[in-house]
């Protein structure tokens, strides 16, 4: 497995987005645990979760609890860095809202620490800006958690360049990661990716596979991914992730998965090196310029989630 860095920690170049194992359409727990274990067996050492990944009627933190159980049951569980998030809230009726108040974020962190069974969270991320709360106040709460040793590193999600700069300033240059939507069909986060590359901040694309499932359909804008995949004898999903890794050494995709076979295929992308001609072909394909998920991608929108899934359950 290729290695990349988040802050001063080495992680696998491909992470696991655990959201699909806890929201609508989720598999049974046995398959979820098998999926996490397959990821670890394939060399994955980064798992992304959030306290709000749950069904509307479930207790808060379903996904965090599931991940903690899976890691405890595997010999390599201690090698994994768990990245979780606070600032999103899911109601019993399944609706979502935001709470970026420092008080909520402190309580959310304590809850995540308890569910994950750790003394400090590896990477704690602000899930999405809350337009009712000044961004500096929310990030200030994360700075305080970092200074108190409650979290080892801080990240932000669904942020624009101005928010990235502000967060890094408030954190005293310690912003470790930015998690934004980025995929072949959603490339409006290119400025954020470039800024992260300039500052040495890890960039974690959520929903990284976008509409790649349609790569084999007649007339699909993702057809070049299918052509490269056929020539290489691999899946279009694997080609997509390899293309993303080629964008910058700060990129660490977190494709969602809920099946062992899927996570193995995603992890194998770290070993697929595209040539210049393939990369150029894929760079020119698939960009629709629109957000196809329920969130807003970046900025201060109040979409339903920043998800770590692939735009569907694989």
PDB file of C-alpha atoms in Angstrom:
ATOM      1  CA  UNK A   1       0.000   0.000   0.000  1.00  0.00           C
ATOM      2  CA  UNK A   2       1.288   3.426  -0.991  1.00  0.00           C
ATOM      3  CA  UNK A   3       1.761   5.770   1.968  1.00  0.00           C
ATOM      4  CA  UNK A   4       0.781   9.425   2.300  1.00  0.00           C
ATOM      5  CA  UNK A   5       0.763  11.856   5.216  1.00  0.00           C
ATOM      6  CA  UNK A   6      -1.800  13.693   7.276  1.00  0.00           C
ATOM      7  CA  UNK A   7       0.105  16.071   9.488  1.00  0.00           C
ATOM      8  CA  UNK A   8       3.002  14.068  10.874  1.00  0.00           C
ATOM      9  CA  UNK A   9       1.183  10.721  10.595  1.00  0.00           C
ATOM     10  CA  UNK A  10       1.665   8.252   7.753  1.00  0.00           C
ATOM     11  CA  UNK A  11      -1.567   6.744   6.422  1.00  0.00           C
ATOM     12  CA  UNK A  12      -2.551   4.568   3.503  1.00  0.00           C
ATOM     13  CA  UNK A  13      -2.990   6.452   0.229  1.00  0.00           C
ATOM     14  CA  UNK A  14      -6.558   5.139   0.047  1.00  0.00           C
ATOM     15  CA  UNK A  15      -8.818   5.454   3.078  1.00  0.00           C
ATOM     16  CA  UNK A  16     -12.199   3.948   3.867  1.00  0.00           C
ATOM     17  CA  UNK A  17     -15.321   6.102   4.024  1.00  0.00           C
ATOM     18  CA  UNK A  18     -17.499   4.287   6.541  1.00  0.00           C
ATOM     19  CA  UNK A  19     -20.711   6.293   6.084  1.00  0.00           C
ATOM     20  CA  UNK A  20     -22.536   3.707   3.873  1.00  0.00           C
ATOM     21  CA  UNK A  21     -22.411   1.204   6.737  1.00  0.00           C
ATOM     22  CA  UNK A  22     -24.661   3.298   8.969  1.00  0.00           C
ATOM     23  CA  UNK A  23     -27.126   5.294   6.867  1.00  0.00           C
ATOM     24  CA  UNK A  24     -30.069   4.345   4.652  1.00  0.00           C
ATOM     25  CA  UNK A  25     -29.429   1.153   2.687  1.00  0.00           C
ATOM     26  CA  UNK A  26     -26.788  -0.012   5.120  1.00  0.00           C
ATOM     27  CA  UNK A  27     -25.855  -3.713   5.281  1.00  0.00           C
ATOM     28  CA  UNK A  28     -26.174  -5.912   8.337  1.00  0.00           C
ATOM     29  CA  UNK A  29     -23.511  -5.568  10.995  1.00  0.00           C
ATOM     30  CA  UNK A  30     -21.748  -8.802  10.076  1.00  0.00           C
ATOM     31  CA  UNK A  31     -21.066  -7.591   6.543  1.00  0.00           C
ATOM     32  CA  UNK A  32     -20.005  -4.177   7.800  1.00  0.00           C
ATOM     33  CA  UNK A  33     -17.470  -5.696  10.161  1.00  0.00           C
ATOM     34  CA  UNK A  34     -16.196  -7.921   7.354  1.00  0.00           C
ATOM     35  CA  UNK A  35     -15.816  -4.845   5.133  1.00  0.00           C
ATOM     36  CA  UNK A  36     -13.710  -3.001   7.710  1.00  0.00           C
ATOM     37  CA  UNK A  37     -11.577  -6.084   8.291  1.00  0.00           C
ATOM     38  CA  UNK A  38     -11.067  -6.493   4.542  1.00  0.00           C
ATOM     39  CA  UNK A  39      -9.874  -2.882   4.407  1.00  0.00           C
ATOM     40  CA  UNK A  40      -7.332  -3.509   7.140  1.00  0.00           C
ATOM     41  CA  UNK A  41      -6.160  -6.707   5.452  1.00  0.00           C
ATOM     42  CA  UNK A  42      -5.634  -4.685   2.249  1.00  0.00           C
ATOM     43  CA  UNK A  43      -3.415  -2.181   4.079  1.00  0.00           C
ATOM     44  CA  UNK A  44      -5.911   0.623   4.745  1.00  0.00           C
ATOM     45  CA  UNK A  45      -4.897   2.625   7.824  1.00  0.00           C
ATOM     46  CA  UNK A  46      -7.320   5.576   7.581  1.00  0.00           C
ATOM     47  CA  UNK A  47     -11.043   5.292   8.301  1.00  0.00           C
ATOM     48  CA  UNK A  48     -13.364   8.287   8.049  1.00  0.00           C
ATOM     49  CA  UNK A  49     -16.528   8.430  10.147  1.00  0.00           C
ATOM     50  CA  UNK A  50     -18.723  11.020  11.919  1.00  0.00           C
ATOM     51  CA  UNK A  51     -20.989  11.183  14.941  1.00  0.00           C
ATOM     52  CA  UNK A  52     -23.961  11.935  12.651  1.00  0.00           C
ATOM     53  CA  UNK A  53     -23.647   8.809  10.485  1.00  0.00           C
ATOM     54  CA  UNK A  54     -26.748   6.963  11.621  1.00  0.00           C
ATOM     55  CA  UNK A  55     -30.357   6.334  10.704  1.00  0.00           C
ATOM     56  CA  UNK A  56     -32.744   8.966  11.966  1.00  0.00           C
ATOM     57  CA  UNK A  57     -34.047   6.716  14.714  1.00  0.00           C
ATOM     58  CA  UNK A  58     -30.651   5.389  15.799  1.00  0.00           C
ATOM     59  CA  UNK A  59     -28.562   6.627  18.692  1.00  0.00           C
ATOM     60  CA  UNK A  60     -25.964   9.252  17.835  1.00  0.00           C
ATOM     61  CA  UNK A  61     -22.637   7.777  16.800  1.00  0.00           C
ATOM     62  CA  UNK A  62     -23.793   4.476  15.266  1.00  0.00           C
ATOM     63  CA  UNK A  63     -20.916   4.524  12.791  1.00  0.00           C
ATOM     64  CA  UNK A  64     -18.272   5.433  15.372  1.00  0.00           C
ATOM     65  CA  UNK A  65     -19.422   2.587  17.605  1.00  0.00           C
ATOM     66  CA  UNK A  66     -19.352   0.182  14.658  1.00  0.00           C
ATOM     67  CA  UNK A  67     -15.826   1.216  13.677  1.00  0.00           C
ATOM     68  CA  UNK A  68     -14.566   0.892  17.252  1.00  0.00           C
ATOM     69  CA  UNK A  69     -15.999  -2.627  17.430  1.00  0.00           C
ATOM     70  CA  UNK A  70     -14.447  -3.589  14.102  1.00  0.00           C
ATOM     71  CA  UNK A  71     -11.004  -2.290  15.060  1.00  0.00           C
ATOM     72  CA  UNK A  72     -11.106  -4.033  18.433  1.00  0.00           C
ATOM     73  CA  UNK A  73     -11.722  -7.321  16.637  1.00  0.00           C
ATOM     74  CA  UNK A  74      -8.744  -7.139  14.283  1.00  0.00           C
ATOM     75  CA  UNK A  75      -5.019  -7.583  14.958  1.00  0.00           C
ATOM     76  CA  UNK A  76      -4.179  -4.448  12.952  1.00  0.00           C
ATOM     77  CA  UNK A  77      -6.825  -2.256  14.562  1.00  0.00           C
ATOM     78  CA  UNK A  78      -4.269  -0.287  16.573  1.00  0.00           C
ATOM     79  CA  UNK A  79      -2.495   0.755  13.362  1.00  0.00           C
ATOM     80  CA  UNK A  80      -5.516   2.658  12.053  1.00  0.00           C
ATOM     81  CA  UNK A  81      -6.068   6.392  12.362  1.00  0.00           C
ATOM     82  CA  UNK A  82      -9.749   7.147  12.797  1.00  0.00           C
ATOM     83  CA  UNK A  83     -10.903  10.492  11.455  1.00  0.00           C
ATOM     84  CA  UNK A  84     -14.269  11.604  12.775  1.00  0.00           C
ATOM     85  CA  UNK A  85     -16.316  14.779  12.565  1.00  0.00           C
ATOM     86  CA  UNK A  86     -18.543  17.012  14.657  1.00  0.00           C
ATOM     87  CA  UNK A  87     -20.962  19.799  13.770  1.00  0.00           C
ATOM     88  CA  UNK A  88     -23.712  17.902  11.954  1.00  0.00           C
ATOM     89  CA  UNK A  89     -26.799  16.689  13.798  1.00  0.00           C
ATOM     90  CA  UNK A  90     -29.345  14.147  12.592  1.00  0.00           C
ATOM     91  CA  UNK A  91     -32.878  14.235  13.959  1.00  0.00           C
ATOM     92  CA  UNK A  92     -35.119  11.229  14.722  1.00  0.00           C
ATOM     93  CA  UNK A  93     -37.144  11.916  11.562  1.00  0.00           C
ATOM     94  CA  UNK A  94     -33.998  11.548   9.445  1.00  0.00           C
ATOM     95  CA  UNK A  95     -33.522  15.253   8.715  1.00  0.00           C
ATOM     96  CA  UNK A  96     -30.172  16.969   9.159  1.00  0.00           C
ATOM     97  CA  UNK A  97     -29.145  20.260  10.672  1.00  0.00           C
ATOM     98  CA  UNK A  98     -25.952  22.037  11.702  1.00  0.00           C
ATOM     99  CA  UNK A  99     -24.586  23.071  15.073  1.00  0.00           C
ATOM    100  CA  UNK A 100     -21.237  24.813  14.973  1.00  0.00           C
ATOM    101  CA  UNK A 101     -21.453  26.366  18.423  1.00  0.00           C
ATOM    102  CA  UNK A 102     -18.387  25.798  20.584  1.00  0.00           C
ATOM    103  CA  UNK A 103     -20.577  24.258  23.281  1.00  0.00           C
ATOM    104  CA  UNK A 104     -21.960  21.632  20.922  1.00  0.00           C
ATOM    105  CA  UNK A 105     -18.556  20.871  19.406  1.00  0.00           C
ATOM    106  CA  UNK A 106     -17.026  20.289  22.846  1.00  0.00           C
ATOM    107  CA  UNK A 107     -19.876  17.928  23.777  1.00  0.00           C
ATOM    108  CA  UNK A 108     -19.633  16.188  20.412  1.00  0.00           C
ATOM    109  CA  UNK A 109     -15.915  15.607  20.883  1.00  0.00           C
ATOM    110  CA  UNK A 110     -16.464  14.060  24.313  1.00  0.00           C
ATOM    111  CA  UNK A 111     -19.112  11.756  22.858  1.00  0.00           C
ATOM    112  CA  UNK A 112     -16.824  10.667  20.023  1.00  0.00           C
ATOM    113  CA  UNK A 113     -13.961  10.015  22.447  1.00  0.00           C
ATOM    114  CA  UNK A 114     -16.232   7.794  24.495  1.00  0.00           C
ATOM    115  CA  UNK A 115     -17.617   5.828  21.559  1.00  0.00           C
ATOM    116  CA  UNK A 116     -14.232   5.340  19.920  1.00  0.00           C
ATOM    117  CA  UNK A 117     -12.677   4.353  23.231  1.00  0.00           C
ATOM    118  CA  UNK A 118      -9.613   6.583  22.815  1.00  0.00           C
ATOM    119  CA  UNK A 119      -7.883   9.232  24.892  1.00  0.00           C
ATOM    120  CA  UNK A 120      -7.433  11.520  21.879  1.00  0.00           C
ATOM    121  CA  UNK A 121      -9.097  11.505  18.450  1.00  0.00           C
ATOM    122  CA  UNK A 122      -6.610  11.002  15.628  1.00  0.00           C
ATOM    123  CA  UNK A 123      -8.171  13.571  13.266  1.00  0.00           C
ATOM    124  CA  UNK A 124     -11.171  15.620  14.375  1.00  0.00           C
ATOM    125  CA  UNK A 125     -12.908  17.548  11.600  1.00  0.00           C
ATOM    126  CA  UNK A 126     -15.454  20.354  11.512  1.00  0.00           C
ATOM    127  CA  UNK A 127     -18.196  18.675   9.482  1.00  0.00           C
ATOM    128  CA  UNK A 128     -19.700  21.697   7.747  1.00  0.00           C
ATOM    129  CA  UNK A 129     -19.795  25.468   8.384  1.00  0.00           C
ATOM    130  CA  UNK A 130     -22.840  26.621  10.343  1.00  0.00           C
ATOM    131  CA  UNK A 131     -24.028  29.927   8.865  1.00  0.00           C
ATOM    132  CA  UNK A 132     -25.540  30.904  12.228  1.00  0.00           C
ATOM    133  CA  UNK A 133     -22.154  30.783  13.974  1.00  0.00           C
ATOM    134  CA  UNK A 134     -19.069  32.815  13.045  1.00  0.00           C
ATOM    135  CA  UNK A 135     -16.592  30.420  11.459  1.00  0.00           C
ATOM    136  CA  UNK A 136     -13.788  31.689  13.696  1.00  0.00           C
ATOM    137  CA  UNK A 137     -15.771  30.714  16.803  1.00  0.00           C
ATOM    138  CA  UNK A 138     -16.268  27.161  15.584  1.00  0.00           C
ATOM    139  CA  UNK A 139     -12.619  26.757  14.635  1.00  0.00           C
ATOM    140  CA  UNK A 140     -11.607  28.293  17.949  1.00  0.00           C
ATOM    141  CA  UNK A 141     -13.343  25.396  19.689  1.00  0.00           C
ATOM    142  CA  UNK A 142     -11.262  22.939  17.648  1.00  0.00           C
ATOM    143  CA  UNK A 143      -8.106  24.856  18.548  1.00  0.00           C
ATOM    144  CA  UNK A 144      -8.994  24.542  22.225  1.00  0.00           C
ATOM    145  CA  UNK A 145      -9.598  20.793  21.858  1.00  0.00           C
ATOM    146  CA  UNK A 146      -6.228  20.453  20.143  1.00  0.00           C
ATOM    147  CA  UNK A 147      -4.453  22.452  22.835  1.00  0.00           C
ATOM    148  CA  UNK A 148      -6.154  20.366  25.530  1.00  0.00           C
ATOM    149  CA  UNK A 149      -4.922  17.118  23.978  1.00  0.00           C
ATOM    150  CA  UNK A 150      -8.443  15.886  23.227  1.00  0.00           C
ATOM    151  CA  UNK A 151      -7.541  15.574  19.535  1.00  0.00           C
ATOM    152  CA  UNK A 152      -4.211  14.918  17.861  1.00  0.00           C
ATOM    153  CA  UNK A 153      -4.989  16.777  14.642  1.00  0.00           C
ATOM    154  CA  UNK A 154      -7.703  19.068  13.319  1.00  0.00           C
ATOM    155  CA  UNK A 155      -9.332  19.090   9.902  1.00  0.00           C
ATOM    156  CA  UNK A 156     -12.202  20.937   8.238  1.00  0.00           C
ATOM    157  CA  UNK A 157     -14.775  19.791   5.711  1.00  0.00           C
ATOM    158  CA  UNK A 158     -16.788  21.546   2.999  1.00  0.00           C
ATOM    159  CA  UNK A 159     -14.569  24.614   3.196  1.00  0.00           C
ATOM    160  CA  UNK A 160     -13.641  27.253   0.639  1.00  0.00           C
ATOM    161  CA  UNK A 161     -10.141  28.775   0.266  1.00  0.00           C
ATOM    162  CA  UNK A 162     -10.907  31.702   2.567  1.00  0.00           C
ATOM    163  CA  UNK A 163     -12.089  29.337   5.290  1.00  0.00           C
ATOM    164  CA  UNK A 164      -9.030  27.143   4.831  1.00  0.00           C
ATOM    165  CA  UNK A 165      -6.725  30.118   5.320  1.00  0.00           C
ATOM    166  CA  UNK A 166      -8.705  31.377   8.299  1.00  0.00           C
ATOM    167  CA  UNK A 167      -8.768  27.962   9.972  1.00  0.00           C
ATOM    168  CA  UNK A 168      -5.029  27.477   9.460  1.00  0.00           C
ATOM    169  CA  UNK A 169      -4.360  30.917  10.947  1.00  0.00           C
ATOM    170  CA  UNK A 170      -6.564  30.299  13.997  1.00  0.00           C
ATOM    171  CA  UNK A 171      -4.915  26.919  14.514  1.00  0.00           C
ATOM    172  CA  UNK A 172      -1.463  28.477  14.304  1.00  0.00           C
ATOM    173  CA  UNK A 173      -0.517  26.679  11.113  1.00  0.00           C
ATOM    174  CA  UNK A 174      -1.692  23.322  12.445  1.00  0.00           C
ATOM    175  CA  UNK A 175      -4.568  22.603  10.046  1.00  0.00           C
ATOM    176  CA  UNK A 176      -3.904  18.999   9.022  1.00  0.00           C
ATOM    177  CA  UNK A 177      -6.614  18.173   6.487  1.00  0.00           C
ATOM    178  CA  UNK A 178      -9.430  19.479   4.304  1.00  0.00           C
ATOM    179  CA  UNK A 179     -12.244  17.126   3.322  1.00  0.00           C
ATOM    180  CA  UNK A 180     -14.219  18.411   0.332  1.00  0.00           C
ATOM    181  CA  UNK A 181     -16.282  16.843  -2.398  1.00  0.00           C
ATOM    182  CA  UNK A 182     -14.103  16.101  -5.422  1.00  0.00           C
ATOM    183  CA  UNK A 183     -14.694  13.632  -8.246  1.00  0.00           C
ATOM    184  CA  UNK A 184     -14.601  13.382 -12.054  1.00  0.00           C
ATOM    185  CA  UNK A 185     -18.067  14.947 -12.145  1.00  0.00           C
ATOM    186  CA  UNK A 186     -17.394  17.541  -9.433  1.00  0.00           C
ATOM    187  CA  UNK A 187     -14.147  19.446  -9.800  1.00  0.00           C
ATOM    188  CA  UNK A 188     -15.058  22.824  -8.375  1.00  0.00           C
ATOM    189  CA  UNK A 189     -12.838  22.024  -5.382  1.00  0.00           C
ATOM    190  CA  UNK A 190      -9.704  22.334  -7.553  1.00  0.00           C
ATOM    191  CA  UNK A 191      -8.803  25.693  -5.910  1.00  0.00           C
ATOM    192  CA  UNK A 192      -9.022  24.095  -2.455  1.00  0.00           C
ATOM    193  CA  UNK A 193      -6.909  21.147  -3.598  1.00  0.00           C
ATOM    194  CA  UNK A 194      -4.276  23.500  -5.028  1.00  0.00           C
ATOM    195  CA  UNK A 195      -4.202  25.564  -1.830  1.00  0.00           C
ATOM    196  CA  UNK A 196      -3.765  22.416   0.248  1.00  0.00           C
ATOM    197  CA  UNK A 197      -0.909  21.300  -1.993  1.00  0.00           C
ATOM    198  CA  UNK A 198       0.785  24.687  -1.539  1.00  0.00           C
ATOM    199  CA  UNK A 199       0.493  24.496   2.245  1.00  0.00           C
ATOM    200  CA  UNK A 200       1.184  20.790   2.677  1.00  0.00           C
ATOM    201  CA  UNK A 201      -2.328  20.130   4.001  1.00  0.00           C
ATOM    202  CA  UNK A 202      -3.868  16.741   3.242  1.00  0.00           C
ATOM    203  CA  UNK A 203      -6.860  16.869   0.890  1.00  0.00           C
ATOM    204  CA  UNK A 204      -9.458  14.141   1.496  1.00  0.00           C
ATOM    205  CA  UNK A 205     -11.986  13.909  -1.361  1.00  0.00           C
ATOM    206  CA  UNK A 206     -15.410  12.710  -0.273  1.00  0.00           C
ATOM    207  CA  UNK A 207     -17.669  11.019  -2.791  1.00  0.00           C
ATOM    208  CA  UNK A 208     -14.499  10.520  -4.877  1.00  0.00           C
ATOM    209  CA  UNK A 209     -16.045   8.070  -7.338  1.00  0.00           C
ATOM    210  CA  UNK A 210     -18.847  10.435  -8.328  1.00  0.00           C
ATOM    211  CA  UNK A 211     -20.752   9.178 -11.359  1.00  0.00           C
ATOM    212  CA  UNK A 212     -18.063   6.718 -12.407  1.00  0.00           C
ATOM    213  CA  UNK A 213     -20.594   3.873 -12.142  1.00  0.00           C
ATOM    214  CA  UNK A 214     -21.961   5.151 -15.476  1.00  0.00           C
ATOM    215  CA  UNK A 215     -18.589   4.855 -17.207  1.00  0.00           C
ATOM    216  CA  UNK A 216     -19.713   1.890 -19.297  1.00  0.00           C
ATOM    217  CA  UNK A 217     -22.979   3.431 -20.509  1.00  0.00           C
ATOM    218  CA  UNK A 218     -23.216   4.504 -24.165  1.00  0.00           C
ATOM    219  CA  UNK A 219     -22.380   8.183 -24.492  1.00  0.00           C
ATOM    220  CA  UNK A 220     -21.252   8.518 -20.882  1.00  0.00           C
ATOM    221  CA  UNK A 221     -18.872  11.423 -20.217  1.00  0.00           C
ATOM    222  CA  UNK A 222     -16.901   8.946 -18.107  1.00  0.00           C
ATOM    223  CA  UNK A 223     -16.269   6.606 -21.050  1.00  0.00           C
ATOM    224  CA  UNK A 224     -12.511   7.371 -21.027  1.00  0.00           C
ATOM    225  CA  UNK A 225     -12.301   5.840 -17.545  1.00  0.00           C
ATOM    226  CA  UNK A 226     -13.931   2.687 -18.904  1.00  0.00           C
ATOM    227  CA  UNK A 227     -11.519   2.587 -21.852  1.00  0.00           C
ATOM    228  CA  UNK A 228      -8.472   2.919 -19.620  1.00  0.00           C
ATOM    229  CA  UNK A 229      -9.919   0.330 -17.255  1.00  0.00           C
ATOM    230  CA  UNK A 230     -10.486  -2.155 -20.078  1.00  0.00           C
ATOM    231  CA  UNK A 231      -6.961  -1.663 -21.383  1.00  0.00           C
ATOM    232  CA  UNK A 232      -5.524  -2.157 -17.908  1.00  0.00           C
ATOM    233  CA  UNK A 233      -7.794  -5.072 -17.009  1.00  0.00           C
ATOM    234  CA  UNK A 234      -9.135  -3.329 -13.888  1.00  0.00           C
ATOM    235  CA  UNK A 235     -12.374  -1.634 -12.819  1.00  0.00           C
ATOM    236  CA  UNK A 236     -13.246   1.988 -13.717  1.00  0.00           C
ATOM    237  CA  UNK A 237     -13.466   2.615  -9.960  1.00  0.00           C
ATOM    238  CA  UNK A 238      -9.825   1.683  -9.552  1.00  0.00           C
ATOM    239  CA  UNK A 239      -8.815   3.892 -12.476  1.00  0.00           C
ATOM    240  CA  UNK A 240     -10.752   6.809 -10.993  1.00  0.00           C
ATOM    241  CA  UNK A 241      -8.960   6.584  -7.648  1.00  0.00           C
ATOM    242  CA  UNK A 242      -5.564   6.173  -9.331  1.00  0.00           C
ATOM    243  CA  UNK A 243      -6.286   9.308 -11.390  1.00  0.00           C
ATOM    244  CA  UNK A 244      -7.137  11.163  -8.216  1.00  0.00           C
ATOM    245  CA  UNK A 245      -3.915  10.064  -6.499  1.00  0.00           C
ATOM    246  CA  UNK A 246      -1.986  11.378  -9.496  1.00  0.00           C
ATOM    247  CA  UNK A 247      -3.427  14.878  -8.970  1.00  0.00           C
ATOM    248  CA  UNK A 248      -1.195  15.621  -5.974  1.00  0.00           C
ATOM    249  CA  UNK A 249       0.722  13.806  -3.224  1.00  0.00           C
ATOM    250  CA  UNK A 250      -1.529  15.503  -0.634  1.00  0.00           C
ATOM    251  CA  UNK A 251      -4.644  13.702  -1.957  1.00  0.00           C
ATOM    252  CA  UNK A 252      -6.004  10.832   0.157  1.00  0.00           C
ATOM    253  CA  UNK A 253      -9.362   9.651  -1.247  1.00  0.00           C
ATOM    254  CA  UNK A 254     -11.880   8.089   1.149  1.00  0.00           C
ATOM    255  CA  UNK A 255     -14.216   6.029  -1.066  1.00  0.00           C
ATOM    256  CA  UNK A 256     -17.276   4.672   0.668  1.00  0.00           C
ATOM    257  CA  UNK A 257     -17.779   0.921   0.831  1.00  0.00           C
ATOM    258  CA  UNK A 258     -20.085  -1.637   2.382  1.00  0.00           C
ATOM    259  CA  UNK A 259     -18.732  -4.843   0.808  1.00  0.00           C
ATOM    260  CA  UNK A 260     -15.355  -6.545   1.280  1.00  0.00           C
ATOM    261  CA  UNK A 261     -14.821  -6.953  -2.485  1.00  0.00           C
ATOM    262  CA  UNK A 262     -15.412  -3.238  -3.020  1.00  0.00           C
ATOM    263  CA  UNK A 263     -12.917  -2.103  -0.429  1.00  0.00           C
ATOM    264  CA  UNK A 264     -10.275  -4.480  -1.805  1.00  0.00           C
ATOM    265  CA  UNK A 265     -10.739  -3.028  -5.285  1.00  0.00           C
ATOM    266  CA  UNK A 266     -10.470   0.528  -3.982  1.00  0.00           C
ATOM    267  CA  UNK A 267      -7.331  -0.247  -1.968  1.00  0.00           C
ATOM    268  CA  UNK A 268      -5.695  -1.744  -5.063  1.00  0.00           C
ATOM    269  CA  UNK A 269      -5.859   1.682  -6.748  1.00  0.00           C
ATOM    270  CA  UNK A 270      -2.803   2.692  -4.719  1.00  0.00           C
ATOM    271  CA  UNK A 271      -0.765   0.294  -6.832  1.00  0.00           C
ATOM    272  CA  UNK A 272      -2.061   1.477 -10.216  1.00  0.00           C
ATOM    273  CA  UNK A 273       0.197   4.080 -11.851  1.00  0.00           C
ATOM    274  CA  UNK A 274      -1.255   5.847 -14.868  1.00  0.00           C
ATOM    275  CA  UNK A 275       0.965   7.140 -17.661  1.00  0.00           C
ATOM    276  CA  UNK A 276       0.936  10.760 -18.834  1.00  0.00           C
ATOM    277  CA  UNK A 277      -1.338  10.068 -21.793  1.00  0.00           C
ATOM    278  CA  UNK A 278      -3.905   8.283 -19.630  1.00  0.00           C
ATOM    279  CA  UNK A 279      -3.834  11.050 -17.056  1.00  0.00           C
ATOM    280  CA  UNK A 280      -4.349  13.740 -19.697  1.00  0.00           C
ATOM    281  CA  UNK A 281      -7.255  11.810 -21.199  1.00  0.00           C
ATOM    282  CA  UNK A 282      -8.961  11.476 -17.811  1.00  0.00           C
ATOM    283  CA  UNK A 283      -8.281  15.092 -16.865  1.00  0.00           C
ATOM    284  CA  UNK A 284     -10.371  16.140 -19.862  1.00  0.00           C
ATOM    285  CA  UNK A 285     -13.291  13.800 -19.127  1.00  0.00           C
ATOM    286  CA  UNK A 286     -16.395  13.904 -16.990  1.00  0.00           C
ATOM    287  CA  UNK A 287     -16.440  17.396 -15.498  1.00  0.00           C
ATOM    288  CA  UNK A 288     -20.062  18.533 -15.390  1.00  0.00           C
ATOM    289  CA  UNK A 289     -19.408  21.474 -13.080  1.00  0.00           C
ATOM    290  CA  UNK A 290     -22.409  20.612 -10.922  1.00  0.00           C
ATOM    291  CA  UNK A 291     -22.843  19.131  -7.476  1.00  0.00           C
ATOM    292  CA  UNK A 292     -24.590  15.775  -7.724  1.00  0.00           C
ATOM    293  CA  UNK A 293     -24.771  15.069  -4.005  1.00  0.00           C
ATOM    294  CA  UNK A 294     -27.195  16.390  -1.391  1.00  0.00           C
ATOM    295  CA  UNK A 295     -24.666  18.771   0.145  1.00  0.00           C
ATOM    296  CA  UNK A 296     -23.274  21.935  -1.369  1.00  0.00           C
ATOM    297  CA  UNK A 297     -19.716  20.744  -1.817  1.00  0.00           C
ATOM    298  CA  UNK A 298     -17.964  23.715  -0.260  1.00  0.00           C
ATOM    299  CA  UNK A 299     -18.701  26.854   1.641  1.00  0.00           C
ATOM    300  CA  UNK A 300     -21.461  27.521   4.106  1.00  0.00           C
ATOM    301  CA  UNK A 301     -24.336  25.570   2.633  1.00  0.00           C
ATOM    302  CA  UNK A 302     -26.621  23.528   4.819  1.00  0.00           C
ATOM    303  CA  UNK A 303     -26.875  20.388   2.700  1.00  0.00           C
ATOM    304  CA  UNK A 304     -27.694  17.095   4.338  1.00  0.00           C
ATOM    305  CA  UNK A 305     -24.201  15.700   4.716  1.00  0.00           C
ATOM    306  CA  UNK A 306     -20.572  15.916   3.694  1.00  0.00           C
ATOM    307  CA  UNK A 307     -20.603  12.139   3.226  1.00  0.00           C
ATOM    308  CA  UNK A 308     -17.635   9.910   2.655  1.00  0.00           C
ATOM    309  CA  UNK A 309     -19.547   7.637   0.332  1.00  0.00           C
ATOM    310  CA  UNK A 310     -19.133   7.035  -3.355  1.00  0.00           C
ATOM    311  CA  UNK A 311     -22.497   8.414  -4.416  1.00  0.00           C
ATOM    312  CA  UNK A 312     -23.979   4.958  -3.976  1.00  0.00           C
ATOM    313  CA  UNK A 313     -23.229   1.830  -1.999  1.00  0.00           C
ATOM    314  CA  UNK A 314     -20.556  -0.375  -3.529  1.00  0.00           C
TER     315      UNK A 314
END
